[in-house]
């Protein structure tokens, strides 16, 4: 089994910054894809940013230039630095990891979610 534990959410005023962290532990041989999704109230879950093991990144258009995804392969961790936050960024943020186990099988695992609220 694999567990993803997130931290770093909270309340911030518009224009502020937050940094989300997510660490994976358990039966891990390697992790290729890691990313962050978010789901606002009454909205569908959407991919915010993703990063491959080699460092290739992808961002949802509305966060380009404001959010930065990074990872530490040695720690099986992924981070999301969020700057210039807007009220529309308010959502529950979930990390995801595509994990290969020792038997070579690949499974997607999700974190429990962390609330980010941007409001004045």
mmCIF file of N, CA and C in Angstrom:
data_model
loop_
_atom_site.group_PDB
_atom_site.id
_atom_site.type_symbol
_atom_site.label_atom_id
_atom_site.label_comp_id
_atom_site.label_asym_id
_atom_site.label_seq_id
_atom_site.Cartn_x
_atom_site.Cartn_y
_atom_site.Cartn_z
ATOM 1 N N UNK A 1 0.831 -1.200 0.000
ATOM 2 C CA UNK A 1 0.000 0.000 0.000
ATOM 3 C C UNK A 1 0.865 1.249 0.000
ATOM 4 N N UNK A 2 0.278 2.312 -0.519
ATOM 5 C CA UNK A 2 0.969 3.598 -0.604
ATOM 6 C C UNK A 2 0.073 4.662 0.016
ATOM 7 N N UNK A 3 0.670 5.535 0.791
ATOM 8 C CA UNK A 3 -0.060 6.650 1.384
ATOM 9 C C UNK A 3 0.530 7.962 0.886
ATOM 10 N N UNK A 4 -0.354 8.907 0.607
ATOM 11 C CA UNK A 4 0.058 10.259 0.242
ATOM 12 C C UNK A 4 -0.464 11.200 1.317
ATOM 13 N N UNK A 5 0.425 11.944 1.921
ATOM 14 C CA UNK A 5 0.041 12.878 2.982
ATOM 15 C C UNK A 5 0.343 14.293 2.529
ATOM 16 N N UNK A 6 -0.693 15.126 2.547
ATOM 17 C CA UNK A 6 -0.577 16.502 2.103
ATOM 18 C C UNK A 6 -0.511 17.445 3.288
ATOM 19 N N UNK A 7 0.060 18.606 3.049
ATOM 20 C CA UNK A 7 0.080 19.661 4.063
ATOM 21 C C UNK A 7 0.245 21.002 3.360
ATOM 22 N N UNK A 8 -0.059 22.074 4.097
ATOM 23 C CA UNK A 8 0.221 23.403 3.590
ATOM 24 C C UNK A 8 -0.980 24.227 3.178
ATOM 25 N N UNK A 9 -2.161 23.651 3.210
ATOM 26 C CA UNK A 9 -3.331 24.439 2.860
ATOM 27 C C UNK A 9 -3.662 25.449 3.942
ATOM 28 N N UNK A 10 -4.645 26.301 3.655
ATOM 29 C CA UNK A 10 -5.045 27.282 4.652
ATOM 30 C C UNK A 10 -5.806 28.439 4.050
ATOM 31 N N UNK A 11 -5.872 29.508 4.829
ATOM 32 C CA UNK A 11 -6.602 30.709 4.437
ATOM 33 C C UNK A 11 -5.590 31.797 4.104
ATOM 34 N N UNK A 12 -5.831 32.487 2.982
ATOM 35 C CA UNK A 12 -4.930 33.553 2.577
ATOM 36 C C UNK A 12 -5.721 34.636 1.860
ATOM 37 N N UNK A 13 -5.263 35.843 1.951
ATOM 38 C CA UNK A 13 -5.913 36.946 1.250
ATOM 39 C C UNK A 13 -5.497 36.959 -0.219
ATOM 40 N N UNK A 14 -6.317 37.543 -1.069
ATOM 41 C CA UNK A 14 -5.945 37.657 -2.488
ATOM 42 C C UNK A 14 -4.572 38.307 -2.645
ATOM 43 N N UNK A 15 -3.790 37.741 -3.549
ATOM 44 C CA UNK A 15 -2.431 38.210 -3.755
ATOM 45 C C UNK A 15 -1.407 37.504 -2.910
ATOM 46 N N UNK A 16 -1.863 36.716 -1.964
ATOM 47 C CA UNK A 16 -0.955 36.008 -1.075
ATOM 48 C C UNK A 16 -0.403 34.732 -1.685
ATOM 49 N N UNK A 17 0.373 34.019 -0.874
ATOM 50 C CA UNK A 17 1.047 32.803 -1.337
ATOM 51 C C UNK A 17 0.840 31.666 -0.346
ATOM 52 N N UNK A 18 0.849 30.463 -0.869
ATOM 53 C CA UNK A 18 0.840 29.250 -0.076
ATOM 54 C C UNK A 18 1.713 28.215 -0.770
ATOM 55 N N UNK A 19 2.253 27.283 0.016
ATOM 56 C CA UNK A 19 3.035 26.187 -0.550
ATOM 57 C C UNK A 19 2.465 24.866 -0.043
ATOM 58 N N UNK A 20 2.019 24.051 -0.989
ATOM 59 C CA UNK A 20 1.492 22.739 -0.655
ATOM 60 C C UNK A 20 2.596 21.694 -0.786
ATOM 61 N N UNK A 21 2.551 20.724 0.109
ATOM 62 C CA UNK A 21 3.499 19.610 0.072
ATOM 63 C C UNK A 21 2.740 18.303 0.097
ATOM 64 N N UNK A 22 3.331 17.289 -0.521
ATOM 65 C CA UNK A 22 2.729 15.958 -0.532
ATOM 66 C C UNK A 22 3.849 14.934 -0.544
ATOM 67 N N UNK A 23 3.837 14.038 0.426
ATOM 68 C CA UNK A 23 4.868 13.013 0.523
ATOM 69 C C UNK A 23 4.243 11.629 0.419
ATOM 70 N N UNK A 24 4.833 10.786 -0.393
ATOM 71 C CA UNK A 24 4.356 9.414 -0.574
ATOM 72 C C UNK A 24 5.227 8.458 0.226
ATOM 73 N N UNK A 25 4.586 7.440 0.787
ATOM 74 C CA UNK A 25 5.316 6.422 1.528
ATOM 75 C C UNK A 25 4.631 5.073 1.324
ATOM 76 N N UNK A 26 5.388 3.995 1.584
ATOM 77 C CA UNK A 26 4.819 2.662 1.448
ATOM 78 C C UNK A 26 5.586 1.833 0.434
ATOM 79 N N UNK A 27 4.859 0.969 -0.251
ATOM 80 C CA UNK A 27 5.445 0.028 -1.193
ATOM 81 C C UNK A 27 5.690 0.718 -2.535
ATOM 82 N N UNK A 28 6.825 1.394 -2.628
ATOM 83 C CA UNK A 28 7.143 2.205 -3.805
ATOM 84 C C UNK A 28 8.431 1.726 -4.431
ATOM 85 N N UNK A 29 8.369 1.384 -5.717
ATOM 86 C CA UNK A 29 9.591 1.130 -6.465
ATOM 87 C C UNK A 29 10.039 2.407 -7.160
ATOM 88 N N UNK A 30 9.092 3.058 -7.814
ATOM 89 C CA UNK A 30 9.388 4.348 -8.438
ATOM 90 C C UNK A 30 8.083 5.112 -8.638
ATOM 91 N N UNK A 31 8.206 6.404 -8.793
ATOM 92 C CA UNK A 31 7.059 7.257 -9.089
ATOM 93 C C UNK A 31 7.359 8.054 -10.336
ATOM 94 N N UNK A 32 6.534 7.920 -11.358
ATOM 95 C CA UNK A 32 6.725 8.715 -12.556
ATOM 96 C C UNK A 32 5.913 9.996 -12.451
ATOM 97 N N UNK A 33 4.647 9.903 -12.735
ATOM 98 C CA UNK A 33 3.776 11.076 -12.748
ATOM 99 C C UNK A 33 3.416 11.498 -11.333
ATOM 100 N N UNK A 34 3.536 12.803 -11.050
ATOM 101 C CA UNK A 34 3.002 13.388 -9.819
ATOM 102 C C UNK A 34 2.289 14.674 -10.208
ATOM 103 N N UNK A 35 1.258 15.001 -9.478
ATOM 104 C CA UNK A 35 0.527 16.199 -9.836
ATOM 105 C C UNK A 35 -0.413 16.678 -8.757
ATOM 106 N N UNK A 36 -1.070 17.773 -9.053
ATOM 107 C CA UNK A 36 -2.052 18.377 -8.162
ATOM 108 C C UNK A 36 -3.344 18.623 -8.935
ATOM 109 N N UNK A 37 -4.435 18.154 -8.378
ATOM 110 C CA UNK A 37 -5.773 18.462 -8.860
ATOM 111 C C UNK A 37 -6.432 19.388 -7.841
ATOM 112 N N UNK A 38 -7.503 20.026 -8.262
ATOM 113 C CA UNK A 38 -8.308 20.795 -7.317
ATOM 114 C C UNK A 38 -9.778 20.656 -7.681
ATOM 115 N N UNK A 39 -10.610 20.833 -6.659
ATOM 116 C CA UNK A 39 -12.046 20.780 -6.864
ATOM 117 C C UNK A 39 -12.703 21.868 -6.049
ATOM 118 N N UNK A 40 -13.250 22.861 -6.750
ATOM 119 C CA UNK A 40 -13.999 23.908 -6.085
ATOM 120 C C UNK A 40 -15.415 23.461 -5.794
ATOM 121 N N UNK A 41 -16.106 24.202 -4.954
ATOM 122 C CA UNK A 41 -17.472 23.859 -4.578
ATOM 123 C C UNK A 41 -18.368 23.853 -5.803
ATOM 124 N N UNK A 42 -19.008 22.741 -6.069
ATOM 125 C CA UNK A 42 -19.910 22.627 -7.198
ATOM 126 C C UNK A 42 -19.221 22.511 -8.543
ATOM 127 N N UNK A 43 -17.928 22.307 -8.530
ATOM 128 C CA UNK A 43 -17.172 22.209 -9.776
ATOM 129 C C UNK A 43 -16.566 20.820 -9.936
ATOM 130 N N UNK A 44 -16.164 20.515 -11.152
ATOM 131 C CA UNK A 44 -15.487 19.255 -11.406
ATOM 132 C C UNK A 44 -14.020 19.353 -10.973
ATOM 133 N N UNK A 45 -13.474 18.192 -10.645
ATOM 134 C CA UNK A 45 -12.054 18.156 -10.298
ATOM 135 C C UNK A 45 -11.249 18.434 -11.557
ATOM 136 N N UNK A 46 -10.228 19.288 -11.446
ATOM 137 C CA UNK A 46 -9.407 19.635 -12.593
ATOM 138 C C UNK A 46 -7.920 19.512 -12.253
ATOM 139 N N UNK A 47 -7.149 19.171 -13.287
ATOM 140 C CA UNK A 47 -5.703 19.073 -13.111
ATOM 141 C C UNK A 47 -5.111 20.470 -13.094
ATOM 142 N N UNK A 48 -4.383 20.787 -12.060
ATOM 143 C CA UNK A 48 -3.755 22.101 -11.922
ATOM 144 C C UNK A 48 -2.343 22.089 -12.501
ATOM 145 N N UNK A 49 -1.569 21.093 -12.122
ATOM 146 C CA UNK A 49 -0.181 21.017 -12.571
ATOM 147 C C UNK A 49 0.294 19.578 -12.432
ATOM 148 N N UNK A 50 1.249 19.213 -13.285
ATOM 149 C CA UNK A 50 1.820 17.874 -13.211
ATOM 150 C C UNK A 50 3.308 17.948 -13.507
ATOM 151 N N UNK A 51 4.021 16.900 -13.064
ATOM 152 C CA UNK A 51 5.464 16.854 -13.272
ATOM 153 C C UNK A 51 5.894 15.402 -13.405
ATOM 154 N N UNK A 52 6.750 15.148 -14.377
ATOM 155 C CA UNK A 52 7.274 13.808 -14.566
ATOM 156 C C UNK A 52 8.529 13.607 -13.713
ATOM 157 N N UNK A 53 9.000 12.384 -13.658
ATOM 158 C CA UNK A 53 10.174 12.082 -12.854
ATOM 159 C C UNK A 53 11.399 12.868 -13.330
ATOM 160 N N UNK A 54 11.466 13.110 -14.631
ATOM 161 C CA UNK A 54 12.604 13.840 -15.201
ATOM 162 C C UNK A 54 12.436 15.355 -15.109
ATOM 163 N N UNK A 55 11.277 15.806 -14.618
ATOM 164 C CA UNK A 55 11.092 17.237 -14.394
ATOM 165 C C UNK A 55 10.244 17.967 -15.415
ATOM 166 N N UNK A 56 9.683 17.258 -16.366
ATOM 167 C CA UNK A 56 8.792 17.893 -17.321
ATOM 168 C C UNK A 56 7.504 18.323 -16.641
ATOM 169 N N UNK A 57 7.072 19.554 -16.895
ATOM 170 C CA UNK A 57 5.910 20.104 -16.198
ATOM 171 C C UNK A 57 4.801 20.502 -17.169
ATOM 172 N N UNK A 58 3.602 20.566 -16.616
ATOM 173 C CA UNK A 58 2.445 21.005 -17.379
ATOM 174 C C UNK A 58 1.526 21.754 -16.422
ATOM 175 N N UNK A 59 0.914 22.849 -16.886
ATOM 176 C CA UNK A 59 0.062 23.661 -16.037
ATOM 177 C C UNK A 59 -1.272 23.957 -16.703
ATOM 178 N N UNK A 60 -2.295 24.052 -15.907
ATOM 179 C CA UNK A 60 -3.585 24.531 -16.361
ATOM 180 C C UNK A 60 -3.432 26.009 -16.695
ATOM 181 N N UNK A 61 -4.118 26.481 -17.724
ATOM 182 C CA UNK A 61 -3.874 27.833 -18.223
ATOM 183 C C UNK A 61 -4.041 28.918 -17.162
ATOM 184 N N UNK A 62 -5.019 28.789 -16.304
ATOM 185 C CA UNK A 62 -5.316 29.866 -15.357
ATOM 186 C C UNK A 62 -4.248 30.027 -14.267
ATOM 187 N N UNK A 63 -3.352 29.054 -14.122
ATOM 188 C CA UNK A 63 -2.335 29.148 -13.074
ATOM 189 C C UNK A 63 -0.937 29.386 -13.631
ATOM 190 N N UNK A 64 -0.814 29.380 -14.936
ATOM 191 C CA UNK A 64 0.508 29.603 -15.541
ATOM 192 C C UNK A 64 1.064 30.959 -15.117
ATOM 193 N N UNK A 65 2.334 30.954 -14.718
ATOM 194 C CA UNK A 65 2.967 32.180 -14.266
ATOM 195 C C UNK A 65 2.738 32.484 -12.801
ATOM 196 N N UNK A 66 1.818 31.773 -12.160
ATOM 197 C CA UNK A 66 1.543 32.020 -10.738
ATOM 198 C C UNK A 66 1.916 30.808 -9.865
ATOM 199 N N UNK A 67 1.708 29.607 -10.397
ATOM 200 C CA UNK A 67 1.983 28.382 -9.640
ATOM 201 C C UNK A 67 3.224 27.703 -10.206
ATOM 202 N N UNK A 68 3.974 27.062 -9.333
ATOM 203 C CA UNK A 68 5.145 26.293 -9.738
ATOM 204 C C UNK A 68 5.121 24.938 -9.041
ATOM 205 N N UNK A 69 5.191 23.888 -9.852
ATOM 206 C CA UNK A 69 5.249 22.536 -9.300
ATOM 207 C C UNK A 69 6.696 22.064 -9.300
ATOM 208 N N UNK A 70 7.063 21.338 -8.260
ATOM 209 C CA UNK A 70 8.409 20.778 -8.179
ATOM 210 C C UNK A 70 8.330 19.459 -7.420
ATOM 211 N N UNK A 71 9.407 18.705 -7.442
ATOM 212 C CA UNK A 71 9.406 17.428 -6.729
ATOM 213 C C UNK A 71 10.803 17.098 -6.245
ATOM 214 N N UNK A 72 10.839 16.233 -5.251
ATOM 215 C CA UNK A 72 12.091 15.709 -4.717
ATOM 216 C C UNK A 72 11.995 14.193 -4.819
ATOM 217 N N UNK A 73 12.653 13.620 -5.806
ATOM 218 C CA UNK A 73 12.529 12.186 -6.048
ATOM 219 C C UNK A 73 13.081 11.362 -4.879
ATOM 220 N N UNK A 74 14.096 11.864 -4.217
ATOM 221 C CA UNK A 74 14.677 11.136 -3.088
ATOM 222 C C UNK A 74 13.691 11.026 -1.928
ATOM 223 N N UNK A 75 12.808 12.006 -1.812
ATOM 224 C CA UNK A 75 11.820 12.023 -0.728
ATOM 225 C C UNK A 75 10.442 11.573 -1.190
ATOM 226 N N UNK A 76 10.313 11.223 -2.461
ATOM 227 C CA UNK A 76 8.996 10.857 -3.020
ATOM 228 C C UNK A 76 7.980 11.949 -2.716
ATOM 229 N N UNK A 77 8.374 13.178 -2.932
ATOM 230 C CA UNK A 77 7.534 14.315 -2.567
ATOM 231 C C UNK A 77 7.305 15.238 -3.755
ATOM 232 N N UNK A 78 6.171 15.893 -3.730
ATOM 233 C CA UNK A 78 5.817 16.890 -4.743
ATOM 234 C C UNK A 78 5.330 18.138 -4.026
ATOM 235 N N UNK A 79 5.596 19.287 -4.616
ATOM 236 C CA UNK A 79 5.253 20.562 -4.002
ATOM 237 C C UNK A 79 4.513 21.434 -5.012
ATOM 238 N N UNK A 80 3.721 22.357 -4.497
ATOM 239 C CA UNK A 80 3.052 23.329 -5.351
ATOM 240 C C UNK A 80 3.181 24.693 -4.690
ATOM 241 N N UNK A 81 4.006 25.546 -5.269
ATOM 242 C CA UNK A 81 4.135 26.912 -4.805
ATOM 243 C C UNK A 81 3.096 27.754 -5.516
ATOM 244 N N UNK A 82 2.219 28.379 -4.750
ATOM 245 C CA UNK A 82 1.122 29.153 -5.312
ATOM 246 C C UNK A 82 1.297 30.611 -4.921
ATOM 247 N N UNK A 83 1.502 31.447 -5.913
ATOM 248 C CA UNK A 83 1.665 32.887 -5.701
ATOM 249 C C UNK A 83 0.526 33.651 -6.356
ATOM 250 N N UNK A 84 0.390 34.898 -5.978
ATOM 251 C CA UNK A 84 -0.661 35.767 -6.551
ATOM 252 C C UNK A 84 -2.016 35.074 -6.535
ATOM 253 N N UNK A 85 -2.360 34.518 -5.419
ATOM 254 C CA UNK A 85 -3.597 33.739 -5.323
ATOM 255 C C UNK A 85 -4.822 34.611 -5.517
ATOM 256 N N UNK A 86 -5.832 34.016 -6.135
ATOM 257 C CA UNK A 86 -7.081 34.686 -6.434
ATOM 258 C C UNK A 86 -8.225 33.948 -5.756
ATOM 259 N N UNK A 87 -9.355 34.617 -5.524
ATOM 260 C CA UNK A 87 -10.502 33.927 -4.918
ATOM 261 C C UNK A 87 -10.926 32.695 -5.713
ATOM 262 N N UNK A 88 -10.782 32.722 -7.021
ATOM 263 C CA UNK A 88 -11.173 31.572 -7.836
ATOM 264 C C UNK A 88 -10.236 30.383 -7.681
ATOM 265 N N UNK A 89 -9.127 30.551 -6.984
ATOM 266 C CA UNK A 89 -8.251 29.420 -6.667
ATOM 267 C C UNK A 89 -8.750 28.637 -5.448
ATOM 268 N N UNK A 90 -9.771 29.149 -4.796
ATOM 269 C CA UNK A 90 -10.331 28.461 -3.635
ATOM 270 C C UNK A 90 -10.855 27.083 -4.028
ATOM 271 N N UNK A 91 -10.368 26.059 -3.352
ATOM 272 C CA UNK A 91 -10.737 24.688 -3.683
ATOM 273 C C UNK A 91 -10.069 23.739 -2.696
ATOM 274 N N UNK A 92 -10.470 22.492 -2.770
ATOM 275 C CA UNK A 92 -9.714 21.433 -2.104
ATOM 276 C C UNK A 92 -8.672 20.934 -3.112
ATOM 277 N N UNK A 93 -7.438 20.894 -2.683
ATOM 278 C CA UNK A 93 -6.339 20.487 -3.554
ATOM 279 C C UNK A 93 -5.908 19.068 -3.195
ATOM 280 N N UNK A 94 -5.791 18.230 -4.203
ATOM 281 C CA UNK A 94 -5.417 16.833 -4.027
ATOM 282 C C UNK A 94 -4.129 16.546 -4.789
ATOM 283 N N UNK A 95 -3.209 15.843 -4.167
ATOM 284 C CA UNK A 95 -2.050 15.391 -4.922
ATOM 285 C C UNK A 95 -2.312 13.981 -5.435
ATOM 286 N N UNK A 96 -1.647 13.645 -6.509
ATOM 287 C CA UNK A 96 -1.773 12.335 -7.129
ATOM 288 C C UNK A 96 -0.391 11.850 -7.531
ATOM 289 N N UNK A 97 -0.186 10.566 -7.433
ATOM 290 C CA UNK A 97 1.090 9.981 -7.831
ATOM 291 C C UNK A 97 0.849 8.672 -8.574
ATOM 292 N N UNK A 98 1.528 8.495 -9.690
ATOM 293 C CA UNK A 98 1.505 7.233 -10.420
ATOM 294 C C UNK A 98 2.672 6.387 -9.933
ATOM 295 N N UNK A 99 2.372 5.359 -9.139
ATOM 296 C CA UNK A 99 3.395 4.598 -8.432
ATOM 297 C C UNK A 99 3.584 3.234 -9.066
ATOM 298 N N UNK A 100 4.838 2.891 -9.336
ATOM 299 C CA UNK A 100 5.188 1.541 -9.768
ATOM 300 C C UNK A 100 5.669 0.761 -8.550
ATOM 301 N N UNK A 101 5.057 -0.396 -8.283
ATOM 302 C CA UNK A 101 5.496 -1.186 -7.136
ATOM 303 C C UNK A 101 6.599 -2.169 -7.540
ATOM 304 N N UNK A 102 7.050 -2.971 -6.586
ATOM 305 C CA UNK A 102 8.179 -3.877 -6.836
ATOM 306 C C UNK A 102 7.850 -4.936 -7.879
ATOM 307 N N UNK A 103 6.574 -5.197 -8.090
ATOM 308 C CA UNK A 103 6.166 -6.195 -9.076
ATOM 309 C C UNK A 103 5.984 -5.587 -10.459
ATOM 310 N N UNK A 104 6.187 -4.272 -10.552
ATOM 311 C CA UNK A 104 6.083 -3.628 -11.852
ATOM 312 C C UNK A 104 4.703 -3.125 -12.204
ATOM 313 N N UNK A 105 3.772 -3.234 -11.291
ATOM 314 C CA UNK A 105 2.430 -2.729 -11.555
ATOM 315 C C UNK A 105 2.358 -1.241 -11.212
ATOM 316 N N UNK A 106 1.571 -0.514 -11.995
ATOM 317 C CA UNK A 106 1.433 0.928 -11.806
ATOM 318 C C UNK A 106 0.026 1.236 -11.329
ATOM 319 N N UNK A 107 -0.063 1.985 -10.251
ATOM 320 C CA UNK A 107 -1.344 2.408 -9.702
ATOM 321 C C UNK A 107 -1.305 3.908 -9.419
ATOM 322 N N UNK A 108 -2.462 4.533 -9.539
ATOM 323 C CA UNK A 108 -2.600 5.933 -9.145
ATOM 324 C C UNK A 108 -3.080 6.005 -7.702
ATOM 325 N N UNK A 109 -2.430 6.857 -6.923
ATOM 326 C CA UNK A 109 -2.823 7.078 -5.538
ATOM 327 C C UNK A 109 -3.119 8.560 -5.337
ATOM 328 N N UNK A 110 -4.084 8.820 -4.437
ATOM 329 C CA UNK A 110 -4.515 10.184 -4.160
ATOM 330 C C UNK A 110 -4.256 10.538 -2.704
ATOM 331 N N UNK A 111 -3.962 11.826 -2.483
ATOM 332 C CA UNK A 111 -3.922 12.327 -1.130
ATOM 333 C C UNK A 111 -5.325 12.580 -0.608
ATOM 334 N N UNK A 112 -5.407 12.967 0.660
ATOM 335 C CA UNK A 112 -6.707 13.141 1.306
ATOM 336 C C UNK A 112 -7.327 14.496 0.995
ATOM 337 N N UNK A 113 -6.559 15.397 0.433
ATOM 338 C CA UNK A 113 -7.056 16.725 0.100
ATOM 339 C C UNK A 113 -6.723 17.741 1.178
ATOM 340 N N UNK A 114 -6.444 18.959 0.744
ATOM 341 C CA UNK A 114 -6.179 20.050 1.676
ATOM 342 C C UNK A 114 -6.896 21.300 1.170
ATOM 343 N N UNK A 115 -7.579 21.970 2.066
ATOM 344 C CA UNK A 115 -8.404 23.114 1.685
ATOM 345 C C UNK A 115 -7.537 24.364 1.520
ATOM 346 N N UNK A 116 -7.749 25.045 0.404
ATOM 347 C CA UNK A 116 -7.143 26.355 0.173
ATOM 348 C C UNK A 116 -8.281 27.355 -0.006
ATOM 349 N N UNK A 117 -8.288 28.390 0.818
ATOM 350 C CA UNK A 117 -9.322 29.417 0.751
ATOM 351 C C UNK A 117 -8.660 30.770 0.548
ATOM 352 N N UNK A 118 -9.071 31.448 -0.511
ATOM 353 C CA UNK A 118 -8.536 32.772 -0.828
ATOM 354 C C UNK A 118 -9.679 33.773 -0.729
ATOM 355 N N UNK A 119 -9.578 34.657 0.241
ATOM 356 C CA UNK A 119 -10.680 35.586 0.485
ATOM 357 C C UNK A 119 -10.177 36.805 1.250
ATOM 358 N N UNK A 120 -10.832 37.916 1.019
ATOM 359 C CA UNK A 120 -10.509 39.119 1.772
ATOM 360 C C UNK A 120 -11.441 39.279 2.964
#
